[in-house]
Amino acid sequence: MNNQPIGICDSGIGGLTVAKEIINKLPQENIIYLGDTARVPYGVRDRETITKFAKELVNFLINKKVKAIVVACNTISATCLPELQSRSPVPVIGVIKPTVFEVVDNLKSKIIGIIGTRATINSKSYEEEIKKLNNSEIVFSQACPLLVPLAEEGFISHPATKIITKEYLQYFNDKKIDFLILGCTHYPILRNTIQEIIGKSIKIIDPAKPTTKELINILTTNKLLGNNLQPIRHFYFTDITHQTEKTIHIFFEGKFLGEMEKINL
Amino acid sequence: MNNQPIGICDSGIGGLTVAKEIINKLPQENIIYLGDTARVPYGVRDRETITKFAKELVNFLINKKVKAIVVACNTISATCLPELQSRSPVPVIGVIKPTVFEVVDNLKSKIIGIIGTRATINSKSYEEEIKKLNNSEIVFSQACPLLVPLAEEGFISHPATKIITKEYLQYFNDKKIDFLILGCTHYPILRNTIQEIIGKSIKIIDPAKPTTKELINILTTNKLLGNNLQPIRHFYFTDITHQTEKTIHIFFEGKFLGEMEKINL
């Protein structure tokens, strides 16, 4: 079981920011990544559609005999994580709970800002997880739907990206937040722009790190840590264009770390 | 047969600009519109994915016993129209051929600019149709992928939209085009911004009009024009969020013209 792969799924390529962190911290693990590039973005769709698509992703990974599943996508984690967990024989880890635990319990935040897709923000999932840990936290959240296509197009520090980001983030101007959670896997790509606009005094939280920490905890507790000296990393996508490959290179900062294959779900 | 509906399909809600023109010109026709909002946008995906999705759309309309199908989506029209036509018992009309005919044959253009999604531009379908009519035309084309999400979010005359549009259109600065074809159904929403940036001397062509003209020709030739005094207009979508409804109102300029229903494909 130990050397079976870790499964990571995402609505598209955004989850590669999480995959990268997992590969960095667990270099001896086999990895299967599945990105639903044929149907991305999920964050603009309704609950029923997101749940239907997410179940297909998880089924694919279960059939690949993974030992644990990381749902790298905030939208899926916010929309239907319990439904995915209840049908999986292996642990399914979302990004929201570990991130909230990091901010509320470890960093002792008092006022938290969250940005994400419309589906993630409307779900109020971050707020609910925060309430479970500490009812006195104050939370402000803001949907930033255009940041996904801007990141996908590589408009990283483009003037238009700055204007749009500024417009979205001005909501936080009078909120005195201590932390800003990047509640969408695409946003770490725009991290410098976001930090510049929100101000240096506000700590930005990327869910990739706490999620990876939670994965390591679960693998350790269940004695499932792998030790492959030549780990295999396989990246499946439901659609591959020239732009997909280009954006993958942006995500992995120039080096792509495994074999890529197109599949139908 | 005459009072059977006209089917219109699109990757999402962009095709409503075409539906609107058809309803205006053919007010006595029953209409079935199908927008694949669960998987939009198509224009960033690969050929195989677009073809698979498009076949599902056309099958749905055939099962609804339509008398003709208008493929309102430029991306589908550019990618796989012949494959859709060969499997349909009723006429299937794309947007590209009628638009090219309008510009080249009616308006006697010499230098044509085209903007569209990446899939449409990469397909070179507009160029191929133009060559069939007149080999001496000069064509310049430019993909403008971000204009779709900007239009969907209602960023119509937003400063960021102007910056991005200007950046895309600067390619045409030294090309001396006479006409600019809006090769994506979302772009008519941004028409004023596009006209302002490209300059008033360049005539903008919206495929909705020539496509509707072609539809009327085909219905007339085949004696299929309807005469419903109380026409039924049914709008199917594969995903409906609050934002979908909001954007539909932007598209129909405040008045939505028929019943709306969610379906699974």
Short mmCIF file of C-alpha atoms in Angstrom, two decimals:
data_model
loop_
_atom_site.label_atom_id
_atom_site.label_comp_id
_atom_site.label_asym_id
_atom_site.label_seq_id
_atom_site.Cartn_x
_atom_site.Cartn_y
_atom_site.Cartn_z
CA MET A 1 0.00 0.00 0.00
CA ASN A 2 2.83 2.44 0.95
CA ASN A 3 4.13 2.79 -2.55
CA GLN A 4 0.75 3.25 -4.17
CA PRO A 5 0.36 6.74 -5.58
CA ILE A 6 -1.12 9.82 -3.97
CA GLY A 7 -4.03 11.08 -6.10
CA ILE A 8 -4.51 14.80 -6.63
CA CYS A 9 -7.51 16.17 -8.48
CA ASP A 10 -8.46 19.62 -9.66
CA SER A 11 -10.86 21.33 -12.01
CA GLY A 12 -7.89 22.10 -14.26
CA ILE A 13 -4.29 23.12 -13.92
CA GLY A 14 -4.63 25.37 -10.85
CA GLY A 15 -4.09 22.38 -8.56
CA LEU A 16 -0.55 22.06 -9.89
CA THR A 17 0.40 24.70 -7.30
CA VAL A 18 -0.65 22.12 -4.68
CA ALA A 19 0.99 19.23 -6.57
CA LYS A 20 4.24 21.19 -6.59
CA GLU A 21 4.19 21.64 -2.83
CA ILE A 22 3.40 17.94 -2.31
CA ILE A 23 6.24 16.89 -4.62
CA ASN A 24 8.63 19.24 -2.80
CA LYS A 25 7.72 17.90 0.65
CA LEU A 26 7.22 14.25 -0.36
CA PRO A 27 9.78 13.62 -3.10
CA GLN A 28 9.63 9.82 -2.69
CA GLU A 29 5.92 9.49 -3.45
CA ASN A 30 4.33 8.32 -6.69
CA ILE A 31 1.83 10.96 -7.82
CA ILE A 32 -1.24 10.82 -10.04
CA TYR A 33 -2.63 14.23 -10.93
CA LEU A 34 -5.97 14.63 -12.70
CA GLY A 35 -7.01 18.02 -14.08
CA ASP A 36 -10.42 18.40 -15.76
CA THR A 37 -9.21 20.89 -18.37
CA ALA A 38 -12.11 19.94 -20.68
CA ARG A 39 -14.63 21.43 -18.25
CA VAL A 40 -12.66 24.02 -16.28
CA PRO A 41 -13.59 26.44 -14.68
CA TYR A 42 -15.81 24.86 -12.01
CA GLY A 43 -16.10 28.00 -9.89
CA VAL A 44 -18.75 29.61 -12.08
CA ARG A 45 -21.04 26.54 -12.19
CA ASP A 46 -23.90 25.41 -9.97
CA ARG A 47 -23.66 22.96 -7.06
CA GLU A 48 -25.18 20.01 -8.93
CA THR A 49 -22.77 20.32 -11.87
CA ILE A 50 -19.70 20.69 -9.64
CA THR A 51 -20.69 17.64 -7.56
CA LYS A 52 -21.30 15.51 -10.67
CA PHE A 53 -17.92 16.43 -12.17
CA ALA A 54 -16.08 16.00 -8.85
CA LYS A 55 -17.44 12.48 -8.34
CA GLU A 56 -16.08 11.52 -11.77
CA LEU A 57 -12.63 12.83 -10.84
CA VAL A 58 -12.54 10.93 -7.55
CA ASN A 59 -13.79 7.72 -9.20
CA PHE A 60 -10.95 7.94 -11.72
CA LEU A 61 -8.38 8.22 -8.92
CA ILE A 62 -9.94 5.39 -6.90
CA ASN A 63 -9.74 3.17 -9.98
CA LYS A 64 -6.04 4.05 -10.20
CA LYS A 65 -5.61 2.53 -6.71
CA VAL A 66 -4.38 5.65 -4.98
CA LYS A 67 -3.73 5.49 -1.22
CA ALA A 68 -5.08 8.99 -0.52
CA ILE A 69 -6.79 11.75 -2.49
CA VAL A 70 -6.05 15.44 -2.26
CA VAL A 71 -8.82 17.62 -3.65
CA ALA A 72 -6.65 20.57 -4.65
CA CYS A 73 -9.59 22.59 -5.95
CA ASN A 74 -11.16 25.05 -3.51
CA THR A 75 -14.43 25.05 -5.44
CA ILE A 76 -14.83 21.27 -5.10
CA SER A 77 -13.64 21.32 -1.47
CA ALA A 78 -16.20 24.04 -0.71
CA THR A 79 -19.07 22.40 -2.58
CA CYS A 80 -19.17 18.65 -1.97
CA LEU A 81 -16.22 17.29 0.06
CA PRO A 82 -18.35 15.19 2.49
CA GLU A 83 -20.08 13.50 -0.48
CA LEU A 84 -16.69 12.60 -1.95
CA GLN A 85 -15.36 11.34 1.39
CA SER A 86 -18.39 9.14 2.01
CA ARG A 87 -17.89 7.25 -1.27
CA SER A 88 -14.12 6.81 -1.06
CA PRO A 89 -12.32 3.81 0.48
CA VAL A 90 -9.21 5.99 1.01
CA PRO A 91 -8.81 9.33 2.84
CA VAL A 92 -9.98 12.40 0.88
CA ILE A 93 -8.34 15.66 1.95
CA GLY A 94 -9.74 19.02 0.94
CA VAL A 95 -7.92 22.35 1.07
CA ILE A 96 -10.28 24.33 3.29
CA LYS A 97 -10.13 22.59 6.69
CA PRO A 98 -6.29 22.42 6.87
CA THR A 99 -6.05 26.06 5.78
CA VAL A 100 -8.54 27.24 8.38
CA PHE A 101 -6.75 25.21 11.06
CA GLU A 102 -3.46 26.84 10.10
CA VAL A 103 -4.84 30.37 10.26
CA VAL A 104 -7.14 30.11 13.26
CA ASP A 105 -5.36 27.61 15.50
CA ASN A 106 -1.69 28.04 14.63
CA LEU A 107 -1.49 31.67 13.67
CA LYS A 108 -4.19 32.89 16.09
CA SER A 109 -5.82 35.18 13.58
CA LYS A 110 -8.66 37.45 14.61
CA ILE A 111 -9.81 39.02 11.33
CA ILE A 112 -9.58 36.92 8.19
CA GLY A 113 -10.10 37.84 4.54
CA ILE A 114 -10.87 35.19 1.95
CA ILE A 115 -10.86 35.48 -1.83
CA GLY A 116 -12.08 32.71 -4.14
CA THR A 117 -14.34 31.75 -7.01
CA ARG A 118 -18.01 32.67 -6.86
CA ALA A 119 -18.96 29.06 -5.96
CA THR A 120 -16.41 28.92 -3.12
CA ILE A 121 -17.42 32.28 -1.64
CA ASN A 122 -21.18 31.63 -1.99
CA SER A 123 -20.81 28.24 -0.28
CA LYS A 124 -19.63 29.94 2.96
CA SER A 125 -17.51 26.79 3.56
CA TYR A 126 -14.52 28.72 4.90
CA GLU A 127 -16.79 30.56 7.35
CA GLU A 128 -18.34 27.28 8.52
CA GLU A 129 -14.97 25.62 9.12
CA ILE A 130 -13.78 28.70 11.00
CA LYS A 131 -16.86 28.68 13.21
CA LYS A 132 -16.20 25.04 14.14
CA LEU A 133 -12.80 26.04 15.52
CA ASN A 134 -13.53 29.43 16.98
CA ASN A 135 -16.82 31.21 16.93
CA SER A 136 -15.33 34.61 17.63
CA GLU A 137 -13.34 34.98 14.41
CA ILE A 138 -14.40 37.75 12.06
CA VAL A 139 -14.40 36.78 8.41
CA PHE A 140 -14.78 38.83 5.24
CA SER A 141 -14.92 37.19 1.84
CA GLN A 142 -14.92 38.36 -1.74
CA ALA A 143 -15.39 36.50 -5.04
CA CYS A 144 -12.76 37.34 -7.70
CA PRO A 145 -13.94 35.36 -10.74
CA LEU A 146 -11.79 37.08 -13.38
CA LEU A 147 -8.51 36.23 -11.63
CA VAL A 148 -8.76 32.64 -12.91
CA PRO A 149 -8.79 33.44 -16.66
CA LEU A 150 -6.20 36.19 -16.12
CA ALA A 151 -3.84 33.71 -14.41
CA GLU A 152 -4.54 31.04 -17.05
CA GLU A 153 -3.65 33.51 -19.80
CA GLY A 154 -0.40 34.40 -18.04
CA PHE A 155 -1.46 38.02 -17.40
CA ILE A 156 0.56 37.85 -14.18
CA SER A 157 1.57 41.44 -13.50
CA HIS A 158 -0.34 43.01 -16.37
CA PRO A 159 -1.87 46.50 -15.87
CA ALA A 160 -5.38 45.11 -16.49
CA THR A 161 -4.83 42.41 -13.86
CA LYS A 162 -3.77 45.11 -11.39
CA ILE A 163 -6.89 47.21 -12.10
CA ILE A 164 -9.22 44.24 -11.71
CA THR A 165 -7.44 42.93 -8.59
CA LYS A 166 -7.54 46.39 -7.03
CA GLU A 167 -11.26 46.60 -7.70
CA TYR A 168 -11.91 43.20 -6.10
CA LEU A 169 -9.64 43.85 -3.10
CA GLN A 170 -10.91 47.35 -2.31
CA TYR A 171 -13.71 45.58 -0.42
CA PHE A 172 -11.11 44.81 2.28
CA ASN A 173 -9.90 48.43 2.56
CA ASP A 174 -11.74 49.22 5.81
CA LYS A 175 -11.91 45.66 7.16
CA LYS A 176 -8.56 45.59 9.02
CA ILE A 177 -7.85 41.96 8.10
CA ASP A 178 -4.68 40.27 9.43
CA PHE A 179 -4.67 37.40 6.95
CA LEU A 180 -5.81 36.93 3.37
CA ILE A 181 -6.51 33.34 2.31
CA LEU A 182 -5.97 32.62 -1.39
CA GLY A 183 -9.06 30.45 -1.70
CA CYS A 184 -8.44 29.37 -5.29
CA THR A 185 -5.46 27.41 -6.58
CA HIS A 186 -4.90 29.89 -9.39
CA TYR A 187 -4.32 32.83 -7.11
CA PRO A 188 -0.80 31.92 -5.90
CA ILE A 189 0.31 32.71 -9.47
CA LEU A 190 -0.87 36.28 -8.91
CA ARG A 191 0.53 36.38 -5.37
CA ASN A 192 2.96 39.28 -5.94
CA THR A 193 0.25 41.45 -7.50
CA ILE A 194 -2.19 40.57 -4.71
CA GLN A 195 0.42 41.28 -1.99
CA GLU A 196 1.33 44.59 -3.61
CA ILE A 197 -2.32 45.71 -3.68
CA ILE A 198 -3.48 44.38 -0.29
CA GLY A 199 -0.40 45.76 1.45
CA LYS A 200 2.69 44.19 2.97
CA SER A 201 1.33 44.12 6.51
CA ILE A 202 -1.30 41.51 5.61
CA LYS A 203 -0.10 37.91 5.64
CA ILE A 204 -1.13 35.91 2.60
CA ILE A 205 -2.02 32.25 3.15
CA ASP A 206 -1.63 29.75 0.31
CA PRO A 207 -3.64 26.56 1.06
CA ALA A 208 -0.98 24.40 -0.64
CA LYS A 209 1.25 24.38 2.46
CA PRO A 210 -1.29 23.52 5.20
CA THR A 211 -2.97 20.98 2.87
CA THR A 212 0.35 19.23 2.29
CA LYS A 213 1.00 19.29 6.05
CA GLU A 214 -2.38 17.59 6.62
CA LEU A 215 -1.60 15.00 3.93
CA ILE A 216 1.71 14.19 5.64
CA ASN A 217 -0.09 13.86 8.99
CA ILE A 218 -2.61 11.43 7.57
CA LEU A 219 -0.02 9.34 5.72
CA THR A 220 2.18 9.23 8.83
CA THR A 221 -0.68 8.28 11.18
CA ASN A 222 -1.80 5.52 8.82
CA LYS A 223 1.79 4.36 8.20
CA LEU A 224 1.37 5.05 4.51
CA LEU A 225 4.43 7.15 3.72
CA GLY A 226 6.11 5.97 0.53
CA ASN A 227 9.82 5.52 -0.15
CA ASN A 228 10.19 5.28 -3.91
CA LEU A 229 13.71 6.08 -4.98
CA GLN A 230 12.48 6.63 -8.53
CA PRO A 231 9.00 7.99 -8.02
CA ILE A 232 6.57 8.03 -10.95
CA ARG A 233 4.54 11.19 -11.49
CA HIS A 234 1.75 10.97 -13.98
CA PHE A 235 -0.34 13.99 -15.01
CA TYR A 236 -3.71 13.29 -16.62
CA PHE A 237 -5.80 15.98 -18.27
CA THR A 238 -9.17 15.77 -20.00
CA ASP A 239 -8.05 18.30 -22.62
CA ILE A 240 -4.58 19.34 -23.78
CA THR A 241 -3.94 22.33 -26.00
CA HIS A 242 -0.73 24.20 -26.72
CA GLN A 243 -1.93 26.78 -24.18
CA THR A 244 -2.38 24.04 -21.53
CA GLU A 245 1.24 23.05 -21.91
CA LYS A 246 2.35 26.69 -21.86
CA THR A 247 0.41 27.41 -18.67
CA ILE A 248 1.73 24.24 -17.03
CA HIS A 249 5.20 25.63 -17.60
CA ILE A 250 4.16 28.91 -15.95
CA PHE A 251 2.84 26.92 -12.96
CA PHE A 252 5.94 24.79 -12.61
CA GLU A 253 8.14 27.80 -13.26
CA GLY A 254 9.69 26.31 -16.34
CA LYS A 255 10.16 22.70 -15.32
CA PHE A 256 7.45 20.14 -15.74
CA LEU A 257 7.87 17.22 -13.42
CA GLY A 258 6.30 14.16 -15.02
CA GLU A 259 4.58 12.39 -17.86
CA MET A 260 1.45 14.01 -19.34
CA GLU A 261 -1.50 12.12 -20.82
CA LYS A 262 -4.92 12.98 -22.17
CA ILE A 263 -7.90 10.92 -20.99
CA ASN A 264 -11.69 10.89 -21.31
CA LEU A 265 -13.77 10.75 -18.16
CA MET B 1 -42.95 20.28 -40.27
CA ASN B 2 -43.32 24.07 -40.69
CA ASN B 3 -44.24 24.72 -37.10
CA GLN B 4 -41.56 22.51 -35.64
CA PRO B 5 -38.98 24.56 -33.76
CA ILE B 6 -35.73 26.01 -34.98
CA GLY B 7 -32.86 24.66 -32.86
CA ILE B 8 -30.02 26.94 -31.83
CA CYS B 9 -26.99 25.62 -29.97
CA ASP B 10 -24.03 27.29 -28.38
CA SER B 11 -21.23 26.57 -25.93
CA GLY B 12 -23.01 28.81 -23.44
CA ILE B 13 -24.95 32.03 -23.41
CA GLY B 14 -23.00 33.88 -26.14
CA GLY B 15 -25.30 32.40 -28.80
CA LEU B 16 -28.18 34.38 -27.35
CA THR B 17 -26.94 37.31 -29.47
CA VAL B 18 -27.76 35.10 -32.49
CA ALA B 19 -31.03 33.87 -30.95
CA LYS B 20 -32.11 37.47 -30.45
CA GLU B 21 -31.54 38.31 -34.12
CA ILE B 22 -33.43 35.17 -35.21
CA ILE B 23 -36.37 36.01 -32.92
CA ASN B 24 -36.41 39.60 -34.23
CA LYS B 25 -36.46 38.50 -37.88
CA LEU B 26 -38.62 35.38 -37.44
CA PRO B 27 -41.09 36.26 -34.68
CA GLN B 28 -43.51 33.49 -35.65
CA GLU B 29 -41.07 30.62 -35.15
CA ASN B 30 -40.87 28.24 -32.21
CA ILE B 31 -37.35 28.28 -30.86
CA ILE B 32 -35.30 25.78 -28.87
CA TYR B 33 -32.03 27.17 -27.57
CA LEU B 34 -29.40 24.94 -25.94
CA GLY B 35 -26.42 26.47 -24.15
CA ASP B 36 -23.75 24.21 -22.63
CA THR B 37 -23.11 26.46 -19.62
CA ALA B 38 -21.76 23.47 -17.64
CA ARG B 39 -18.76 23.20 -19.98
CA VAL B 40 -18.34 26.68 -21.43
CA PRO B 41 -15.93 28.02 -22.72
CA TYR B 42 -15.22 25.77 -25.71
CA GLY B 43 -12.75 28.14 -27.38
CA VAL B 44 -9.84 27.19 -25.14
CA ARG B 45 -10.25 23.42 -25.61
CA ASP B 46 -8.78 20.98 -28.11
CA ARG B 47 -10.46 19.79 -31.33
CA GLU B 48 -11.44 16.37 -29.99
CA THR B 49 -13.16 17.80 -26.91
CA ILE B 50 -15.03 20.47 -28.88
CA THR B 51 -16.26 17.90 -31.42
CA LYS B 52 -17.43 15.49 -28.69
CA PHE B 53 -19.37 18.23 -26.89
CA ALA B 54 -20.84 19.65 -30.13
CA LYS B 55 -22.19 16.25 -31.21
CA GLU B 56 -24.02 15.99 -27.88
CA LEU B 57 -25.62 19.41 -28.42
CA VAL B 58 -26.79 18.57 -31.95
CA ASN B 59 -28.15 15.17 -30.85
CA PHE B 60 -30.22 16.88 -28.16
CA LEU B 61 -31.77 19.23 -30.73
CA ILE B 62 -32.42 16.42 -33.24
CA ASN B 63 -34.26 14.51 -30.50
CA LYS B 64 -36.38 17.62 -29.94
CA LYS B 65 -37.53 17.31 -33.59
CA VAL B 66 -36.21 20.67 -34.78
CA LYS B 67 -36.58 21.52 -38.48
CA ALA B 68 -33.18 23.23 -38.74
CA ILE B 69 -30.17 23.78 -36.48
CA VAL B 70 -28.19 26.98 -36.14
CA VAL B 71 -24.76 26.48 -34.62
CA ALA B 72 -24.42 29.93 -33.08
CA CYS B 73 -20.97 29.20 -31.67
CA ASN B 74 -18.02 30.28 -33.82
CA THR B 75 -15.71 27.79 -32.09
CA ILE B 76 -17.98 24.83 -33.00
CA SER B 77 -18.59 26.20 -36.51
CA ALA B 78 -14.83 26.52 -37.01
CA THR B 79 -13.94 23.13 -35.57
CA CYS B 80 -16.38 20.45 -36.71
CA LEU B 81 -19.34 21.76 -38.75
CA PRO B 82 -19.08 19.15 -41.56
CA GLU B 83 -19.12 16.33 -38.98
CA LEU B 84 -22.30 17.76 -37.46
CA GLN B 85 -23.94 18.24 -40.87
CA SER B 86 -23.17 14.69 -41.98
CA ARG B 87 -25.01 13.18 -38.97
CA SER B 88 -28.06 15.46 -39.03
CA PRO B 89 -31.34 14.73 -40.87
CA VAL B 90 -32.10 18.49 -40.92
CA PRO B 91 -30.02 21.43 -42.21
CA VAL B 92 -27.19 22.57 -39.90
CA ILE B 93 -26.14 26.19 -40.40
CA GLY B 94 -22.87 27.53 -39.00
CA VAL B 95 -21.95 31.18 -38.55
CA ILE B 96 -18.76 31.33 -40.59
CA LYS B 97 -19.84 30.67 -44.19
CA PRO B 98 -22.76 33.16 -44.18
CA THR B 99 -20.54 35.80 -42.56
CA VAL B 100 -17.76 35.34 -45.09
CA PHE B 101 -20.28 35.47 -47.93
CA GLU B 102 -21.65 38.74 -46.57
CA VAL B 103 -18.24 40.36 -46.29
CA VAL B 104 -16.55 39.05 -49.43
CA ASP B 105 -19.41 38.76 -51.90
CA ASN B 106 -21.85 41.45 -50.78
CA LEU B 107 -19.60 44.07 -49.29
CA LYS B 108 -16.65 43.48 -51.66
CA SER B 109 -14.05 43.67 -48.94
CA LYS B 110 -10.36 43.50 -49.76
CA ILE B 111 -8.66 43.41 -46.38
CA ILE B 112 -10.45 41.60 -43.56
CA GLY B 113 -9.67 41.40 -39.87
CA ILE B 114 -11.04 38.58 -37.72
CA ILE B 115 -11.09 38.25 -33.94
CA GLY B 116 -12.19 35.10 -32.13
CA THR B 117 -11.35 32.46 -29.56
CA ARG B 118 -8.02 30.66 -29.78
CA ALA B 119 -9.71 27.53 -31.25
CA THR B 120 -11.51 29.57 -33.94
CA ILE B 121 -8.41 31.52 -34.97
CA ASN B 122 -6.10 28.46 -34.91
CA SER B 123 -8.57 26.51 -37.08
CA LYS B 124 -8.12 28.99 -39.96
CA SER B 125 -11.75 28.26 -40.89
CA TYR B 126 -12.57 31.86 -41.77
CA GLU B 127 -9.52 32.00 -44.06
CA GLU B 128 -10.53 28.75 -45.77
CA GLU B 129 -14.09 29.92 -46.42
CA ILE B 130 -12.78 33.23 -47.76
CA LYS B 131 -10.39 31.43 -50.13
CA LYS B 132 -13.29 29.39 -51.52
CA LEU B 133 -15.02 32.61 -52.56
CA ASN B 134 -12.09 34.76 -53.56
CA ASN B 135 -8.47 33.80 -53.43
CA SER B 136 -7.22 37.38 -53.54
CA GLU B 137 -8.61 38.51 -50.19
CA ILE B 138 -6.12 39.48 -47.52
CA VAL B 139 -6.99 38.26 -44.06
CA PHE B 140 -5.51 39.03 -40.66
CA SER B 141 -6.72 37.26 -37.54
CA GLN B 142 -6.14 37.61 -33.84
CA ALA B 143 -7.25 35.47 -30.87
CA CYS B 144 -8.76 37.48 -27.99
CA PRO B 145 -9.40 34.80 -25.32
CA LEU B 146 -9.99 37.13 -22.36
CA LEU B 147 -12.86 38.98 -24.03
CA VAL B 148 -15.19 36.05 -23.28
CA PRO B 149 -14.84 36.07 -19.47
CA LEU B 150 -14.84 39.89 -19.45
CA ALA B 151 -18.16 39.94 -21.38
CA GLU B 152 -19.60 37.15 -19.19
CA GLU B 153 -18.74 39.13 -16.06
CA GLY B 154 -20.43 42.22 -17.49
CA PHE B 155 -17.16 44.22 -17.67
CA ILE B 156 -18.57 45.94 -20.78
CA SER B 157 -16.85 49.31 -20.86
CA HIS B 158 -14.53 48.71 -17.91
CA PRO B 159 -11.04 50.29 -18.00
CA ALA B 160 -9.43 46.81 -17.77
CA THR B 161 -11.51 45.62 -20.72
CA LYS B 162 -10.32 48.63 -22.71
CA ILE B 163 -6.65 47.96 -21.88
CA ILE B 164 -6.93 44.27 -22.83
CA THR B 165 -8.95 44.98 -25.99
CA LYS B 166 -6.45 47.64 -27.05
CA GLU B 167 -3.60 45.17 -26.56
CA TYR B 168 -5.33 42.50 -28.68
CA LEU B 169 -6.38 44.94 -31.42
CA GLN B 170 -3.04 46.73 -31.76
CA TYR B 171 -2.06 43.82 -34.03
CA PHE B 172 -4.33 45.42 -36.68
CA ASN B 173 -2.76 48.89 -36.36
CA ASP B 174 -0.69 48.69 -39.57
CA LYS B 175 -2.90 46.18 -41.42
CA LYS B 176 -5.29 48.68 -43.07
CA ILE B 177 -8.31 46.39 -42.65
CA ASP B 178 -11.70 47.51 -44.04
CA PHE B 179 -13.80 45.08 -42.00
CA LEU B 180 -13.50 43.46 -38.59
CA ILE B 181 -15.47 40.24 -38.12
CA LEU B 182 -16.57 39.57 -34.53
CA GLY B 183 -15.78 35.85 -34.71
CA CYS B 184 -17.18 34.98 -31.28
CA THR B 185 -20.78 35.40 -30.13
CA HIS B 186 -19.68 37.17 -26.95
CA TYR B 187 -17.97 40.02 -28.74
CA PRO B 188 -21.11 41.92 -29.88
CA ILE B 189 -21.61 42.72 -26.19
CA LEU B 190 -18.29 44.59 -26.29
CA ARG B 191 -19.03 46.11 -29.70
CA ASN B 192 -18.90 49.76 -28.58
CA THR B 193 -15.53 49.28 -26.88
CA ILE B 194 -14.17 47.39 -29.89
CA GLN B 195 -15.44 50.05 -32.34
CA GLU B 196 -13.96 52.84 -30.21
CA ILE B 197 -10.54 51.16 -30.18
CA ILE B 198 -10.37 49.90 -33.78
CA GLY B 199 -11.61 53.26 -35.13
CA LYS B 200 -14.86 54.41 -36.69
CA SER B 201 -13.68 53.94 -40.29
CA ILE B 202 -13.57 50.14 -39.92
CA LYS B 203 -16.89 48.37 -40.40
CA ILE B 204 -17.66 45.78 -37.74
CA ILE B 205 -19.46 42.61 -38.85
CA ASP B 206 -21.60 40.67 -36.38
CA PRO B 207 -22.24 37.12 -37.70
CA ALA B 208 -25.75 37.11 -36.18
CA LYS B 209 -27.23 39.05 -39.11
CA PRO B 210 -25.80 37.10 -42.08
CA THR B 211 -26.42 33.81 -40.25
CA THR B 212 -30.07 34.70 -39.74
CA LYS B 213 -30.30 35.72 -43.41
CA GLU B 214 -28.92 32.29 -44.40
CA LEU B 215 -31.42 30.57 -42.07
CA ILE B 216 -34.30 32.47 -43.69
CA ASN B 217 -33.01 31.50 -47.16
CA ILE B 218 -32.88 27.83 -46.24
CA LEU B 219 -36.30 27.82 -44.57
CA THR B 220 -37.82 29.67 -47.55
CA THR B 221 -36.22 27.39 -50.15
CA ASN B 222 -37.41 24.30 -48.28
CA LYS B 223 -40.87 25.80 -47.65
CA LEU B 224 -40.30 25.50 -43.91
CA LEU B 225 -41.16 28.96 -42.65
CA GLY B 226 -43.39 28.79 -39.57
CA ASN B 227 -46.44 30.88 -38.77
CA ASN B 228 -47.08 30.42 -35.07
CA LEU B 229 -49.20 33.23 -33.71
CA GLN B 230 -48.12 32.29 -30.18
CA PRO B 231 -44.60 30.97 -30.70
CA ILE B 232 -42.97 28.94 -27.92
CA ARG B 233 -39.37 29.77 -27.04
CA HIS B 234 -37.61 27.35 -24.78
CA PHE B 235 -34.10 27.95 -23.45
CA TYR B 236 -32.19 24.94 -22.13
CA PHE B 237 -28.93 25.24 -20.23
CA THR B 238 -26.70 22.54 -18.75
CA ASP B 239 -25.95 24.76 -15.73
CA ILE B 240 -27.86 27.68 -14.24
CA THR B 241 -26.43 29.96 -11.58
CA HIS B 242 -27.57 33.38 -10.40
CA GLN B 243 -24.79 34.79 -12.61
CA THR B 244 -26.14 32.88 -15.67
CA GLU B 245 -29.51 34.57 -15.21
CA LYS B 246 -27.85 37.96 -14.69
CA THR B 247 -25.76 37.62 -17.84
CA ILE B 248 -28.79 36.47 -19.86
CA HIS B 249 -30.41 39.74 -18.89
CA ILE B 250 -27.34 41.65 -20.09
CA PHE B 251 -27.52 39.74 -23.40
CA PHE B 252 -31.23 40.35 -23.91
CA GLU B 253 -30.84 43.93 -22.71
CA GLY B 254 -33.16 43.46 -19.77
CA LYS B 255 -35.90 41.32 -21.24
CA PHE B 256 -35.68 37.57 -21.36
CA LEU B 257 -37.82 36.10 -24.06
CA GLY B 258 -38.86 32.62 -23.02
CA GLU B 259 -38.95 29.74 -20.57
CA MET B 260 -35.64 28.57 -19.05
CA GLU B 261 -34.84 24.99 -18.03
CA LYS B 262 -31.83 23.09 -16.77
CA ILE B 263 -30.98 19.76 -18.40
CA ASN B 264 -28.21 17.15 -18.30
CA LEU B 265 -26.58 16.07 -21.55
#
